[in-house]
Short mmCIF file of C-alpha atoms in Angstrom, two decimals:
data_model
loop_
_atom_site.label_atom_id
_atom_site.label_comp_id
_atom_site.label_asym_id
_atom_site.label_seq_id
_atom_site.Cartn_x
_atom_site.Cartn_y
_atom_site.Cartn_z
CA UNK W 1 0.00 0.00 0.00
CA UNK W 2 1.37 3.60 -0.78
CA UNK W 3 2.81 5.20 1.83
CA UNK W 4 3.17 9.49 1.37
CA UNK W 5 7.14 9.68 0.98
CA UNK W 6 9.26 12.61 3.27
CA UNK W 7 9.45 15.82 0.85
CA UNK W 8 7.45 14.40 -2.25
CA UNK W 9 4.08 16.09 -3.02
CA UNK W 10 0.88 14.53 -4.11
CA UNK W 11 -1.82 15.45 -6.34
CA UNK W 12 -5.16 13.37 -5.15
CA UNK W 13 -8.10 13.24 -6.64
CA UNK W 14 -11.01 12.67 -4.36
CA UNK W 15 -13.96 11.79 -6.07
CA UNK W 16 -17.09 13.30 -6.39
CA UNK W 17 -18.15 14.24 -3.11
CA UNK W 18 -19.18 10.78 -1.41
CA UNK W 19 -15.87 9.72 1.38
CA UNK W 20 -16.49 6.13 -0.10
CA UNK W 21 -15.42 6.89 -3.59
CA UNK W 22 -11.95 7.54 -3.24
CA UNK W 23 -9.03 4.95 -3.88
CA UNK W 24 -7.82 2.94 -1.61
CA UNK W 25 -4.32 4.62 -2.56
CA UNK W 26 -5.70 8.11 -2.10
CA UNK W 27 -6.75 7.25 1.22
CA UNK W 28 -3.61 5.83 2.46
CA UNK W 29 -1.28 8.79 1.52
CA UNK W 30 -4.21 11.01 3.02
CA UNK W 31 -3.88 8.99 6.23
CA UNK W 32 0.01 8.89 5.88
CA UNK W 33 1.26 12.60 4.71
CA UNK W 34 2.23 15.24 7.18
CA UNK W 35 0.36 18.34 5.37
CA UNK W 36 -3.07 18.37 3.67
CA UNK W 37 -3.86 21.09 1.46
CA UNK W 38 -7.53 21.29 0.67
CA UNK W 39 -8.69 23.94 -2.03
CA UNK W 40 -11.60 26.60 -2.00
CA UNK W 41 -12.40 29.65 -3.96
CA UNK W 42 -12.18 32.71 -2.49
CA UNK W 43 -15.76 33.47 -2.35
CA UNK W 44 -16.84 30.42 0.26
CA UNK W 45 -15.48 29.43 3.55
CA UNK W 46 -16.39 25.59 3.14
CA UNK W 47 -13.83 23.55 1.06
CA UNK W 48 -15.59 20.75 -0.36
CA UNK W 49 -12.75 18.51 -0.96
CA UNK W 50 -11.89 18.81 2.85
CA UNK W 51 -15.49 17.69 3.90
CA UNK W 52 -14.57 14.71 1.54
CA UNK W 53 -12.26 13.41 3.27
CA UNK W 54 -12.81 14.45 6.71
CA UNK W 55 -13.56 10.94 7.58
CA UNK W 56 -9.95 9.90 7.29
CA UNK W 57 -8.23 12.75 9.47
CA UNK W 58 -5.95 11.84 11.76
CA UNK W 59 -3.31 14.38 13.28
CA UNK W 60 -2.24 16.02 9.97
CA UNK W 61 -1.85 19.61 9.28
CA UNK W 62 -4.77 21.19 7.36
CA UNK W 63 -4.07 23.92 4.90
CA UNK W 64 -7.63 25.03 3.77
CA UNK W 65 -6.06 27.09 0.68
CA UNK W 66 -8.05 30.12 -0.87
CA UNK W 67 -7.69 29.91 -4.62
CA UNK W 68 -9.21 32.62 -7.51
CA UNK W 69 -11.95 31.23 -9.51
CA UNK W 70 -11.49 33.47 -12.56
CA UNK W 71 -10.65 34.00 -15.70
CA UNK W 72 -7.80 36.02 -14.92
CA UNK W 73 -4.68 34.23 -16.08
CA UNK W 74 -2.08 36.40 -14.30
CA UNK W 75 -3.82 36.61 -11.01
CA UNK W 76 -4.00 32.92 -10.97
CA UNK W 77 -0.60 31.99 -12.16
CA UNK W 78 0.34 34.18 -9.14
CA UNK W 79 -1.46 33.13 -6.43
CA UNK W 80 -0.26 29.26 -7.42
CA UNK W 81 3.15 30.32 -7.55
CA UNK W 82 3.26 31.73 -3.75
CA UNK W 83 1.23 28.11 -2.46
CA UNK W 84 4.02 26.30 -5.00
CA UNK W 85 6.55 28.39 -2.98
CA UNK W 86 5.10 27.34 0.24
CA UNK W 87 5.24 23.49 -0.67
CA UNK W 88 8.55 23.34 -1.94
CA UNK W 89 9.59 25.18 1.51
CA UNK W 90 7.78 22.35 3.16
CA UNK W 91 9.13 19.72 1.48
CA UNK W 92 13.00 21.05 1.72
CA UNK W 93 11.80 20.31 5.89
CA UNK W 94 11.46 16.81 4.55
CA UNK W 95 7.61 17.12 5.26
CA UNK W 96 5.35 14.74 2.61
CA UNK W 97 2.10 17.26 1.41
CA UNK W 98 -0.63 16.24 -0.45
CA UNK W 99 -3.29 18.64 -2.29
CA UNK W 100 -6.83 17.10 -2.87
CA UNK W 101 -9.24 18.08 -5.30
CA UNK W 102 -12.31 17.13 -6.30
CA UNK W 103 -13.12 14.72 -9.12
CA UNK W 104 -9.56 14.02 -10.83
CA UNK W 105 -6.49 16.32 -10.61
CA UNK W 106 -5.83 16.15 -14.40
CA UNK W 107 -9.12 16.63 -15.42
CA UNK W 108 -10.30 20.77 -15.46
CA UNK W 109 -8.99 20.93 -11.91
CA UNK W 110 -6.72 23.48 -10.14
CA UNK W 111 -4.05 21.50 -9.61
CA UNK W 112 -2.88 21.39 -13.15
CA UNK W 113 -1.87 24.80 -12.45
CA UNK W 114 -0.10 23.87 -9.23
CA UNK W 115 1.98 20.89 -11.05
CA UNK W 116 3.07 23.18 -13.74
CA UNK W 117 4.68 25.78 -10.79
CA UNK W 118 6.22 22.91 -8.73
CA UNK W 119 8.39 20.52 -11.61
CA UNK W 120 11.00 23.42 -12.03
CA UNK W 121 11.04 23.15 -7.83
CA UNK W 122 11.37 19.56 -7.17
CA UNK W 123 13.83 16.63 -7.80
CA UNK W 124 12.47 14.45 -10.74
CA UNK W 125 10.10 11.98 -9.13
CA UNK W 126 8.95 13.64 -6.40
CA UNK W 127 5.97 14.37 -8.12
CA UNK W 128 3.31 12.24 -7.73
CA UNK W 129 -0.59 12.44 -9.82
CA UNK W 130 -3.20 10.14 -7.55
CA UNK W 131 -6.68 9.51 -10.33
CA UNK W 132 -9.91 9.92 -8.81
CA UNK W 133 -13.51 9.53 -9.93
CA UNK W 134 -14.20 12.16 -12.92
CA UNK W 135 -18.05 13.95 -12.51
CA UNK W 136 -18.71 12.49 -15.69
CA UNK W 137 -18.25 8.77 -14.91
CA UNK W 138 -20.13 9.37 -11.48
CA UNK W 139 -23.08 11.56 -13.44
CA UNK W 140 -23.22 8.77 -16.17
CA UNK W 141 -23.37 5.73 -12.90
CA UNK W 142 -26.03 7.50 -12.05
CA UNK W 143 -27.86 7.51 -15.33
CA UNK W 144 -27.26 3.92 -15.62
CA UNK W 145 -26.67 4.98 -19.49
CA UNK W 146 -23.36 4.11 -21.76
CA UNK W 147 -21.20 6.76 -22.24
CA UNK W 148 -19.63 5.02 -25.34
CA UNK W 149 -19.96 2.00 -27.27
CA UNK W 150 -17.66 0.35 -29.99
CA UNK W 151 -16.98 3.56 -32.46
CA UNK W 152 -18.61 6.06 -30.44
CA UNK W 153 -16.93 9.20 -30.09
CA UNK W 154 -17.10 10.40 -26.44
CA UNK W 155 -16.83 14.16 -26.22
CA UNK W 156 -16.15 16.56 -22.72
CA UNK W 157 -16.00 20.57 -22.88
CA UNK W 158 -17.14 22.92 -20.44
CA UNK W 159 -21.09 24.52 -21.38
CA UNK W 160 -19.16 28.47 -21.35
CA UNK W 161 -19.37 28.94 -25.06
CA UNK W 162 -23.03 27.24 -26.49
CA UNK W 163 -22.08 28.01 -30.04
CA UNK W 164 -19.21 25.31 -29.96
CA UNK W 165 -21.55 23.33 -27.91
CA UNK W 166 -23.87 23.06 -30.92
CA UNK W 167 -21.29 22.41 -33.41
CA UNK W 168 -19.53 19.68 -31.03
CA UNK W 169 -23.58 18.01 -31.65
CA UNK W 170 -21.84 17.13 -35.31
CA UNK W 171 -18.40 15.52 -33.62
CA UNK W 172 -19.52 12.75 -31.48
CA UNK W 173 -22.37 10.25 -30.29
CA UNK W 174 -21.48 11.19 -26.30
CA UNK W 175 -21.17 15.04 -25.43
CA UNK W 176 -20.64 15.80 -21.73
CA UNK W 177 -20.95 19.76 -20.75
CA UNK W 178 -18.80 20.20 -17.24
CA UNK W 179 -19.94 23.58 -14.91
CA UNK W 180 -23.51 24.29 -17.33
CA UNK W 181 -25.40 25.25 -14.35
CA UNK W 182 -25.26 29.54 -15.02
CA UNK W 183 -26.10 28.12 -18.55
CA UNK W 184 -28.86 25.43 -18.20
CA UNK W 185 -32.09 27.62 -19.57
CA UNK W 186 -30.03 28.79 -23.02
CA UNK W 187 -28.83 25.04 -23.01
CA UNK W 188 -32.68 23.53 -22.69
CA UNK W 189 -33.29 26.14 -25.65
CA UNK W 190 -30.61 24.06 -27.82
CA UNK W 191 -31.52 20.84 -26.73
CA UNK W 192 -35.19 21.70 -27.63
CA UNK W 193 -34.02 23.14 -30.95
CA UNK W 194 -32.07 20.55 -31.66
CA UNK W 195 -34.37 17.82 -30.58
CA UNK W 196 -31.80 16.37 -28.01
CA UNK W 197 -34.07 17.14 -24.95
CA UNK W 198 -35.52 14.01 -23.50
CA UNK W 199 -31.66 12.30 -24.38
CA UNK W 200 -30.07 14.37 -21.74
CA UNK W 201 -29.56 13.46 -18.07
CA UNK W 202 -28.14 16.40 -15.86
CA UNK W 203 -27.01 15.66 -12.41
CA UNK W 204 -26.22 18.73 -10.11
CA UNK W 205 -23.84 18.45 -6.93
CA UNK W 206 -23.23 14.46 -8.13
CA UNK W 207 -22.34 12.11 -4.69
CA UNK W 208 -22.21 14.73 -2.45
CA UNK W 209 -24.92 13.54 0.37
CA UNK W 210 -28.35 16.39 0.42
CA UNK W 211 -26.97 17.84 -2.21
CA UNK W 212 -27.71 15.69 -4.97
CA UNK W 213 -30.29 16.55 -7.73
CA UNK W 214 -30.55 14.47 -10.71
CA UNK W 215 -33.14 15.32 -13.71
CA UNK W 216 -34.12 15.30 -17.60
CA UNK W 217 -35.79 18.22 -17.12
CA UNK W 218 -33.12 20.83 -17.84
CA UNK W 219 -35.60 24.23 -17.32
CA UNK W 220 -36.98 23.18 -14.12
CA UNK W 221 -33.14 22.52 -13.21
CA UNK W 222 -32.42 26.26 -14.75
CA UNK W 223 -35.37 27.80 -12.13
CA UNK W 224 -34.24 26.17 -9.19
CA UNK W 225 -30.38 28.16 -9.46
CA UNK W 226 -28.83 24.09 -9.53
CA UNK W 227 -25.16 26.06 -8.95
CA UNK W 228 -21.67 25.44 -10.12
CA UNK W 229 -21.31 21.67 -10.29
CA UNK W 230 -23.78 21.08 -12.58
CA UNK W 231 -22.75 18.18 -14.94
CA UNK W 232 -24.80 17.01 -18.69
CA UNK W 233 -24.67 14.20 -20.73
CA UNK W 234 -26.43 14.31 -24.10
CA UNK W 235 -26.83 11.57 -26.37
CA UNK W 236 -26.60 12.28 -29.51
CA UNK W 237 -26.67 9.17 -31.46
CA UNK W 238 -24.64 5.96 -31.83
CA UNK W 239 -22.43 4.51 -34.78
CA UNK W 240 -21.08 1.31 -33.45
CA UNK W 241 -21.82 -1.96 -34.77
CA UNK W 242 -24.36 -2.87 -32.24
CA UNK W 243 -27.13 -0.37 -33.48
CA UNK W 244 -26.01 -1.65 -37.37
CA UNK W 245 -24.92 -4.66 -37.53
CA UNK W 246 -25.44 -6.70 -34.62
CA UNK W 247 -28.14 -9.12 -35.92
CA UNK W 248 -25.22 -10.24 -38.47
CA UNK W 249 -22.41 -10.43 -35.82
CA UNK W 250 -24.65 -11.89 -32.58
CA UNK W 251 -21.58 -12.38 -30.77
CA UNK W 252 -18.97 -9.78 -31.63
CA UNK W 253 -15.47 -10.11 -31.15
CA UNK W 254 -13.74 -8.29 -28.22
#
């Protein structure tokens, strides 16, 4: 079992929001590192990610980290350079630190900008990326729908810009819209348009326990303010051989 190493940092994806959907490794270098940084904008006083894993706090030191959330390059690329500072301080102690963050730290999370500040501060290998449960696998669990079968093309983009929404509708069979809640009533309007409506499943605040809102019905979602981590799935179609050729290929090779 993985053990959090003296000076190395890790990058740990936590999940959705449920404490029973993170990794077994995640867990142990939780339980195991001296530091715990656990992000939150600078607009709330609750860090989600913390509440994750509260469960499997021992006598570590908490950092509950204030972050921007904005589209402000330079103000961002600032602020992660001072916490990178602060780490690589903390690890020349020969103290082990690990950052959590929601979903997966490679996946539209803060921490990408955090690993690009620390590799020009830390020995090669010290560096460590932990995978966690994505929104969009936990959103499409709950659906109990495919996200992609045989020559599907699986699509993920965030719902900011709807025109490239509407012409992603033309690139794959999957299309999964990441932070569409300030958007949901102009996306129903395209769905409706485009006759993709009753093929969507939205899930708002996915895992994370009285929280949770799941629906089909994107403009009720849109009037009851469903918040930031609102996550879509649309279905657009399917090209695999299943919907076109299965009858002649019954069992299909693997």
């Amino acid at each position: 079992m993985a053990k959090a190493v003296a000076g190395h940092f890790y990058a740990v994806g936590v999940g959705p929001g449920a404490p029973d959907l993170l990794t077994l490794r995640a867990v142990n270098l939780i339980q195991s590192a001296d530091i715990i940084i656990t992000p939150r904008s600078a607009q709330t006083e609750v860090s989600m990610a913390r509440q994750i894993i509260e469960p499997y706090l021992q006598n570590q030191e908490i950092i509950e980290q204030a972050y921007p959330m904005e589209r402000n390059l330079d103000k961002t690329l600032r602020a992660w350079g001072q916490v990178a500072e602060m780490i690589a301080e903390r690890s020349q102690r020969g103290q082990s630190i690990v950052q959590t963050t929601l979903g997966d730290p490679l996946l539209y999370s803060t921490s990408c900008y955090l690993l690009d500040q620390l590799r020009p501060r830390f020995p090669e290998g010290w560096i460590h990326v932990v995978p966690g449960i994505s929104a969009m696998q936990t959103v499409a669990a709950l659906s109990g729908d495919s996200l992609a079968l045989q020559e599907d093309r699986l699509m993920l983009m965030t719902a900011h810009d709807l025109n490239e929404v509407e012409k992603a509708f033309t690139c794959c069979e999957t299309l999964v819209l990441y932070k569409c809640g300030k958007k949901l009533g102009e996306l129903a309007a395209l769905l409706e348009r485009q006759g993709l409506a009753n093929q969507t499943f939205l899930a708002c605040y996915a895992e994370q326990e009285g929280k949770q809102f799941i629906t089909q019905d994107l403009r009720a979602a849109a009037d009851g303010k469903p918040g930031y981590l609102a996550t879509a799935i649309i279905h657009v179609g399917r090209r695999g051989w299943k919907t076109t050729n299965l009858d002649k290929n019954p069992e299909p090779k693997l």
